[in-house]
PDB file of C-alpha atoms in Angstrom:
ATOM      1  CA  MET T   1      11.589  34.318  19.226  1.00 50.00           C
ATOM      2  CA  PRO T   2      10.951  32.662  22.411  1.00 47.00           C
ATOM      3  CA  ALA T   3      13.925  32.030  24.748  1.00 47.00           C
ATOM      4  CA  LEU T   4      15.510  28.526  25.252  1.00 50.00           C
ATOM      5  CA  SER T   5      13.381  26.246  27.277  1.00 46.00           C
ATOM      6  CA  ASN T   6      14.313  24.524  30.506  1.00 70.00           C
ATOM      7  CA  LYS T   7      14.648  20.980  29.019  1.00 87.00           C
ATOM      8  CA  PRO T   8      11.076  20.595  27.901  1.00 93.00           C
ATOM      9  CA  TYR T   9      11.911  17.166  26.512  1.00 96.00           C
ATOM     10  CA  ARG T  10      12.943  13.523  27.434  1.00 96.00           C
ATOM     11  CA  VAL T  11      14.901  10.739  25.698  1.00 96.00           C
ATOM     12  CA  GLY T  12      12.261   7.787  24.948  1.00 96.00           C
ATOM     13  CA  ARG T  13      11.422   4.690  22.842  1.00 94.00           C
ATOM     14  CA  SER T  14      10.607   5.383  19.377  1.00 92.00           C
ATOM     15  CA  LYS T  15       9.524   3.445  16.262  1.00 86.00           C
ATOM     16  CA  THR T  16      13.229   3.741  15.030  1.00 83.00           C
ATOM     17  CA  GLY T  17      14.865   3.206  18.309  1.00 88.00           C
ATOM     18  CA  LEU T  18      15.363   5.910  20.799  1.00 94.00           C
ATOM     19  CA  GLY T  19      13.642   9.550  20.065  1.00 96.00           C
ATOM     20  CA  LEU T  20      13.453  12.934  21.982  1.00 97.00           C
ATOM     21  CA  PHE T  21       9.708  13.868  23.182  1.00 97.00           C
ATOM     22  CA  ALA T  22       8.072  16.791  24.608  1.00 97.00           C
ATOM     23  CA  THR T  23       7.460  16.913  28.262  1.00 97.00           C
ATOM     24  CA  GLN T  24       5.406  19.966  28.042  1.00 96.00           C
ATOM     25  CA  PRO T  25       3.738  22.251  25.482  1.00 97.00           C
ATOM     26  CA  ILE T  26       6.373  23.783  23.028  1.00 97.00           C
ATOM     27  CA  LYS T  27       5.146  26.753  21.063  1.00 97.00           C
ATOM     28  CA  LYS T  28       5.928  27.422  17.600  1.00 97.00           C
ATOM     29  CA  GLY T  29       9.076  29.295  17.261  1.00 96.00           C
ATOM     30  CA  THR T  30      10.599  27.940  20.586  1.00 96.00           C
ATOM     31  CA  LYS T  31      14.272  26.961  20.754  1.00 96.00           C
ATOM     32  CA  ILE T  32      14.234  23.532  21.986  1.00 97.00           C
ATOM     33  CA  ILE T  33      17.811  22.174  22.151  1.00 97.00           C
ATOM     34  CA  ARG T  34      21.295  22.714  20.736  1.00 97.00           C
ATOM     35  CA  TYR T  35      22.995  20.168  18.522  1.00 97.00           C
ATOM     36  CA  PHE T  36      26.859  20.232  19.360  1.00 97.00           C
ATOM     37  CA  GLY T  37      29.803  18.013  19.274  1.00 97.00           C
ATOM     38  CA  PRO T  38      33.577  18.397  18.100  1.00 96.00           C
ATOM     39  CA  MET T  39      34.073  20.454  15.239  1.00 96.00           C
ATOM     40  CA  LEU T  40      35.501  18.519  12.080  1.00 97.00           C
ATOM     41  CA  ASP T  41      37.668  20.321   9.551  1.00 96.00           C
ATOM     42  CA  CYS T  42      36.996  18.529   6.172  1.00 93.00           C
ATOM     43  CA  ASN T  43      40.326  20.071   4.769  1.00 94.00           C
ATOM     44  CA  LYS T  44      42.027  17.621   7.155  1.00 95.00           C
ATOM     45  CA  LYS T  45      42.362  13.982   6.184  1.00 94.00           C
ATOM     46  CA  LYS T  46      41.919  12.756   9.609  1.00 95.00           C
ATOM     47  CA  ASP T  47      38.854  14.854  10.374  1.00 94.00           C
ATOM     48  CA  ASP T  48      37.365  13.882   6.809  1.00 93.00           C
ATOM     49  CA  ALA T  49      37.798  10.296   7.398  1.00 94.00           C
ATOM     50  CA  VAL T  50      35.535  10.531  10.338  1.00 94.00           C
ATOM     51  CA  GLU T  51      32.163   8.501   9.716  1.00 91.00           C
ATOM     52  CA  ASN T  52      28.910   8.213  11.786  1.00 90.00           C
ATOM     53  CA  LYS T  53      25.335   8.827  11.351  1.00 88.00           C
ATOM     54  CA  TYR T  54      25.406  11.947  13.713  1.00 94.00           C
ATOM     55  CA  LEU T  55      27.406  14.072  11.429  1.00 93.00           C
ATOM     56  CA  PHE T  56      26.056  17.599  10.751  1.00 95.00           C
ATOM     57  CA  GLN T  57      27.705  19.512   7.888  1.00 93.00           C
ATOM     58  CA  ILE T  58      27.692  23.357   8.710  1.00 94.00           C
ATOM     59  CA  SER T  59      29.467  24.312   5.486  1.00 93.00           C
ATOM     60  CA  LYS T  60      31.813  22.878   3.058  1.00 92.00           C
ATOM     61  CA  ARG T  61      34.755  22.962   5.414  1.00 94.00           C
ATOM     62  CA  TRP T  62      33.057  22.554   9.023  1.00 96.00           C
ATOM     63  CA  THR T  63      30.948  19.639  10.231  1.00 96.00           C
ATOM     64  CA  VAL T  64      29.678  18.910  13.657  1.00 97.00           C
ATOM     65  CA  ASP T  65      30.354  15.297  15.090  1.00 97.00           C
ATOM     66  CA  GLY T  66      27.335  14.835  17.181  1.00 96.00           C
ATOM     67  CA  SER T  67      27.999  11.361  18.269  1.00 96.00           C
ATOM     68  CA  VAL T  68      29.146  12.514  21.748  1.00 95.00           C
ATOM     69  CA  ARG T  69      26.814  11.151  24.702  1.00 93.00           C
ATOM     70  CA  LYS T  70      26.141  14.752  26.086  1.00 95.00           C
ATOM     71  CA  ASN T  71      24.601  15.787  22.606  1.00 97.00           C
ATOM     72  CA  ILE T  72      21.137  14.871  23.587  1.00 96.00           C
ATOM     73  CA  ALA T  73      19.884  16.532  20.112  1.00 97.00           C
ATOM     74  CA  ARG T  74      21.255  13.600  18.396  1.00 96.00           C
ATOM     75  CA  TYR T  75      18.188  11.474  19.443  1.00 96.00           C
ATOM     76  CA  ILE T  76      15.845  13.703  17.533  1.00 97.00           C
ATOM     77  CA  ASN T  77      14.799  11.786  14.614  1.00 95.00           C
ATOM     78  CA  HIS T  78      14.072  12.403  10.949  1.00 95.00           C
ATOM     79  CA  ALA T  79      10.707  13.360   9.513  1.00 95.00           C
ATOM     80  CA  CYS T  80       9.566  14.325   6.083  1.00 94.00           C
ATOM     81  CA  LYS T  81       6.755  16.453   7.776  1.00 94.00           C
ATOM     82  CA  PRO T  82       8.477  17.710  10.703  1.00 96.00           C
ATOM     83  CA  ASN T  83       7.410  19.859  13.860  1.00 97.00           C
ATOM     84  CA  ALA T  84      10.926  21.226  14.156  1.00 98.00           C
ATOM     85  CA  GLU T  85      13.954  22.407  12.046  1.00 97.00           C
ATOM     86  CA  SER T  86      17.653  23.022  12.465  1.00 95.00           C
ATOM     87  CA  ASP T  87      18.409  26.733  12.772  1.00 95.00           C
ATOM     88  CA  VAL T  88      22.228  26.689  11.755  1.00 95.00           C
ATOM     89  CA  ASN T  89      24.435  29.856  12.292  1.00 95.00           C
ATOM     90  CA  VAL T  90      27.493  29.361   9.947  1.00 93.00           C
ATOM     91  CA  LYS T  91      29.510  32.065  11.364  1.00 92.00           C
ATOM     92  CA  LYS T  92      29.252  31.128  14.960  1.00 93.00           C
ATOM     93  CA  ARG T  93      29.133  27.213  13.977  1.00 93.00           C
ATOM     94  CA  LYS T  94      26.133  26.810  15.926  1.00 95.00           C
ATOM     95  CA  ILE T  95      23.088  24.583  15.394  1.00 97.00           C
ATOM     96  CA  ILE T  96      19.902  25.238  17.369  1.00 97.00           C
ATOM     97  CA  ILE T  97      16.788  22.950  16.660  1.00 97.00           C
ATOM     98  CA  ARG T  98      13.667  25.061  17.153  1.00 97.00           C
ATOM     99  CA  ALA T  99       9.827  24.266  16.879  1.00 98.00           C
ATOM    100  CA  ILE T 100       8.058  25.175  13.505  1.00 97.00           C
ATOM    101  CA  LYS T 101       4.611  23.749  14.997  1.00 96.00           C
ATOM    102  CA  ASN T 102       3.040  23.711  18.366  1.00 98.00           C
ATOM    103  CA  ILE T 103       4.188  20.549  19.945  1.00 97.00           C
ATOM    104  CA  GLU T 104       1.943  18.789  22.586  1.00 97.00           C
ATOM    105  CA  PRO T 105       3.376  16.833  25.635  1.00 97.00           C
ATOM    106  CA  GLY T 106       4.059  13.159  24.545  1.00 96.00           C
ATOM    107  CA  GLU T 107       4.587  14.166  20.773  1.00 96.00           C
ATOM    108  CA  GLU T 108       8.098  13.242  19.376  1.00 97.00           C
ATOM    109  CA  ILE T 109      10.138  16.009  18.163  1.00 97.00           C
ATOM    110  CA  ASN T 110      11.720  15.553  14.753  1.00 97.00           C
ATOM    111  CA  TYR T 111      13.167  17.591  11.777  1.00 96.00           C
ATOM    112  CA  ASP T 112      14.149  16.887   8.184  1.00 95.00           C
ATOM    113  CA  TYR T 113      17.729  15.588   8.056  1.00 92.00           C
ATOM    114  CA  GLY T 114      18.203  16.814   4.371  1.00 90.00           C
ATOM    115  CA  THR T 115      18.211  15.074   0.894  1.00 89.00           C
ATOM    116  CA  ASP T 116      21.931  13.771   1.238  1.00 87.00           C
ATOM    117  CA  TYR T 117      21.054  11.941   4.396  1.00 86.00           C
ATOM    118  CA  PHE T 118      17.838  10.654   3.184  1.00 88.00           C
ATOM    119  CA  LYS T 119      19.325   9.163   0.074  1.00 88.00           C
ATOM    120  CA  GLU T 120      22.535   7.656   1.895  1.00 87.00           C
ATOM    121  CA  TYR T 121      20.839   6.360   4.963  1.00 85.00           C
ATOM    122  CA  LEU T 122      17.006   6.206   4.835  1.00 87.00           C
ATOM    123  CA  LYS T 123      16.113   5.434   1.384  1.00 87.00           C
ATOM    124  CA  PRO T 124      17.814   2.089   1.366  1.00 89.00           C
ATOM    125  CA  ILE T 125      15.896   1.036   4.518  1.00 86.00           C
ATOM    126  CA  GLY T 126      12.687   2.762   3.818  1.00 88.00           C
ATOM    127  CA  CYS T 127      11.844   6.100   5.841  1.00 88.00           C
ATOM    128  CA  LYS T 128       9.764   5.171   8.968  1.00 85.00           C
ATOM    129  CA  CYS T 129       8.635   8.662   9.922  1.00 85.00           C
ATOM    130  CA  GLU T 130       4.692   8.985  10.410  1.00 86.00           C
ATOM    131  CA  SER T 131       4.293  10.719   7.024  1.00 83.00           C
ATOM    132  CA  CYS T 132       5.810   7.922   5.011  1.00 87.00           C
ATOM    133  CA  GLU T 133       4.067   5.016   7.299  1.00 84.00           C
ATOM    134  CA  LYS T 134       0.641   6.832   6.533  1.00 82.00           C
ATOM    135  CA  LYS T 135       1.736   6.801   2.727  1.00 81.00           C
ATOM    136  CA  ARG T 136       2.502   3.151   2.830  1.00 77.00           C
ATOM    137  CA  LYS T 137      -0.520   2.115   4.594  1.00 83.00           C
ATOM    138  CA  LYS T 138      -2.769   4.153   2.206  1.00 82.00           C
ATOM    139  CA  LYS T 139      -0.851   2.565  -0.717  1.00 79.00           C
ATOM    140  CA  ALA T 140      -1.267  -0.947   0.812  1.00 82.00           C
ATOM    141  CA  ALA T 141      -5.082  -0.282   1.412  1.00 84.00           C
ATOM    142  CA  GLU T 142      -5.491   0.820  -2.135  1.00 84.00           C
ATOM    143  CA  ALA T 143      -3.623  -2.362  -3.474  1.00 86.00           C
ATOM    144  CA  ARG T 144      -5.977  -4.410  -1.171  1.00 86.00           C
ATOM    145  CA  ALA T 145      -8.917  -2.559  -2.548  1.00 88.00           C
ATOM    146  CA  GLU T 146      -7.752  -3.194  -6.263  1.00 86.00           C
ATOM    147  CA  LYS T 147      -7.155  -6.582  -5.805  1.00 88.00           C
ATOM    148  CA  ALA T 148     -10.547  -7.227  -4.314  1.00 88.00           C
ATOM    149  CA  LEU T 149     -12.210  -5.327  -7.038  1.00 86.00           C
ATOM    150  CA  LEU T 150     -10.404  -7.449  -9.834  1.00 88.00           C
ATOM    151  CA  LYS T 151     -11.654 -10.494  -7.811  1.00 89.00           C
ATOM    152  CA  GLN T 152     -15.222  -9.483  -7.868  1.00 88.00           C
ATOM    153  CA  LYS T 153     -15.075  -8.655 -11.620  1.00 88.00           C
ATOM    154  CA  ALA T 154     -13.438 -12.135 -12.172  1.00 89.00           C
ATOM    155  CA  ALA T 155     -16.064 -13.534 -10.178  1.00 88.00           C
ATOM    156  CA  ARG T 156     -18.960 -11.679 -12.047  1.00 88.00           C
ATOM    157  CA  LYS T 157     -17.399 -12.912 -15.411  1.00 89.00           C
ATOM    158  CA  ALA T 158     -16.899 -16.533 -14.373  1.00 89.00           C
ATOM    159  CA  GLN T 159     -20.707 -16.275 -13.107  1.00 87.00           C
ATOM    160  CA  LYS T 160     -21.882 -14.659 -16.405  1.00 86.00           C
ATOM    161  CA  GLN T 161     -20.032 -17.256 -18.476  1.00 87.00           C
ATOM    162  CA  ALA T 162     -21.529 -20.040 -16.378  1.00 87.00           C
ATOM    163  CA  GLU T 163     -25.195 -18.711 -16.896  1.00 85.00           C
ATOM    164  CA  LYS T 164     -24.485 -18.338 -20.423  1.00 84.00           C
ATOM    165  CA  GLY T 165     -23.241 -21.908 -21.006  1.00 83.00           C
ATOM    166  CA  ALA T 166     -26.167 -23.162 -18.708  1.00 84.00           C
ATOM    167  CA  GLY T 167     -28.657 -21.344 -21.116  1.00 84.00           C
ATOM    168  CA  LYS T 168     -27.031 -22.568 -24.247  1.00 82.00           C
ATOM    169  CA  LYS T 169     -27.379 -26.106 -22.757  1.00 83.00           C
ATOM    170  CA  ALA T 170     -30.902 -25.907 -21.874  1.00 83.00           C
ATOM    171  CA  GLU T 171     -31.714 -24.446 -25.206  1.00 83.00           C
ATOM    172  CA  LYS T 172     -29.735 -27.307 -27.037  1.00 82.00           C
ATOM    173  CA  ALA T 173     -31.705 -29.852 -24.816  1.00 82.00           C
ATOM    174  CA  GLU T 174     -34.958 -28.259 -25.692  1.00 83.00           C
ATOM    175  CA  LYS T 175     -34.411 -28.299 -29.274  1.00 84.00           C
ATOM    176  CA  ALA T 176     -33.348 -32.039 -29.141  1.00 83.00           C
ATOM    177  CA  ARG T 177     -36.713 -33.008 -27.263  1.00 83.00           C
ATOM    178  CA  ALA T 178     -38.673 -30.806 -29.870  1.00 83.00           C
ATOM    179  CA  ALA T 179     -37.126 -32.887 -32.785  1.00 81.00           C
ATOM    180  CA  LYS T 180     -37.419 -36.458 -31.241  1.00 74.00           C
ATOM    181  CA  PRO T 181     -41.074 -38.063 -31.687  1.00 67.00           C
ATOM    182  CA  SER T 182     -42.549 -39.254 -28.458  1.00 58.00           C
ATOM    183  CA  LYS T 183     -42.916 -43.153 -28.152  1.00 57.00           C
ATOM    184  CA  ALA T 184     -47.012 -43.001 -27.673  1.00 53.00           C
ATOM    185  CA  GLY T 185     -46.980 -40.968 -30.814  1.00 53.00           C
ATOM    186  CA  GLY T 186     -44.740 -43.664 -32.944  1.00 52.00           C
ATOM    187  CA  LYS T 187     -46.901 -46.452 -31.771  1.00 54.00           C
ATOM    188  CA  THR T 188     -50.266 -44.648 -32.756  1.00 53.00           C
ATOM    189  CA  ALA T 189     -48.767 -43.993 -36.252  1.00 52.00           C
ATOM    190  CA  LYS T 190     -47.745 -47.612 -36.753  1.00 56.00           C
ATOM    191  CA  ALA T 191     -51.011 -48.775 -35.406  1.00 51.00           C
ATOM    192  CA  THR T 192     -53.063 -46.420 -37.803  1.00 52.00           C
ATOM    193  CA  LYS T 193     -50.853 -47.544 -40.798  1.00 55.00           C
ATOM    194  CA  SER T 194     -51.543 -51.251 -39.964  1.00 54.00           C
ATOM    195  CA  LYS T 195     -55.126 -50.740 -39.530  1.00 54.00           C
ATOM    196  CA  ALA T 196     -55.205 -48.782 -43.110  1.00 50.00           C
ATOM    197  CA  LYS T 197     -53.658 -51.893 -44.646  1.00 53.00           C
ATOM    198  CA  THR T 198     -56.178 -54.248 -43.075  1.00 50.00           C
ATOM    199  CA  THR T 199     -59.315 -52.212 -44.085  1.00 51.00           C
ATOM    200  CA  GLY T 200     -57.996 -52.240 -47.706  1.00 52.00           C
ATOM    201  CA  MET T 201     -57.874 -56.033 -47.898  1.00 53.00           C
ATOM    202  CA  LYS T 202     -61.218 -56.540 -46.606  1.00 54.00           C
ATOM    203  CA  ALA T 203     -62.640 -53.866 -48.913  1.00 50.00           C
ATOM    204  CA  LYS T 204     -62.513 -56.184 -51.974  1.00 56.00           C
ATOM    205  CA  LYS T 205     -65.334 -58.759 -51.931  1.00 56.00           C
ATOM    206  CA  PRO T 206     -65.322 -62.127 -54.019  1.00 56.00           C
ATOM    207  CA  GLU T 207     -67.865 -61.791 -57.136  1.00 59.00           C
ATOM    208  CA  ALA T 208     -70.891 -64.232 -56.734  1.00 56.00           C
ATOM    209  CA  ARG T 209     -71.028 -67.141 -59.238  1.00 59.00           C
ATOM    210  CA  LYS T 210     -74.109 -67.840 -61.425  1.00 58.00           C
ATOM    211  CA  PRO T 211     -75.605 -71.422 -61.291  1.00 58.00           C
ATOM    212  CA  LYS T 212     -74.789 -73.772 -64.227  1.00 59.00           C
ATOM    213  CA  ALA T 213     -77.743 -74.696 -66.559  1.00 56.00           C
ATOM    214  CA  ALA T 214     -79.075 -78.057 -66.388  1.00 53.00           C
ATOM    215  CA  ALA T 215     -78.306 -80.324 -69.321  1.00 47.00           C
TER     216      ALA T 215
END
């Protein structure tokens, strides 16, 4: 395993506040920095009562209080898909952060804080690591796409119903026009009927009378 590097990192601004960033290429397996601070004995009430977000539990009894300013490793943020990990030596009560991937200059160094820390501190506010941000963006994009699809379906359905209604209306109007006689046709029928009556009256001629005989 490569030896401890000569400070290949710097403290800088991160999405979640401050973070630790690589200043030079860090190869996979490289020991990056030590996480240190006062040792707390969890069997003592005074030590067990200490609470802050920089507590790093080594064993059931011993916990490192990493809140001291000199502990630069405390600026390393959590990531669900990290590029580093905590290498804990329980016997020596020592914690080393080492790379599990090749880390490029400018890339933020991060490691998984563990299930307990995640549930207590990160889950209530939502994890802001790159992996979780990508998941949220993907879900949001999928939700927008689904909403747009439903909107399109609703628009097509409304259009079909409108076209169907317009078709029925036109069909009904066509039937009504076909059933109703035209005005010109009505007048012709009346005229024909009237003419027929007149012709019938004229058809009967008066009989010729014979002259009376002279007396």
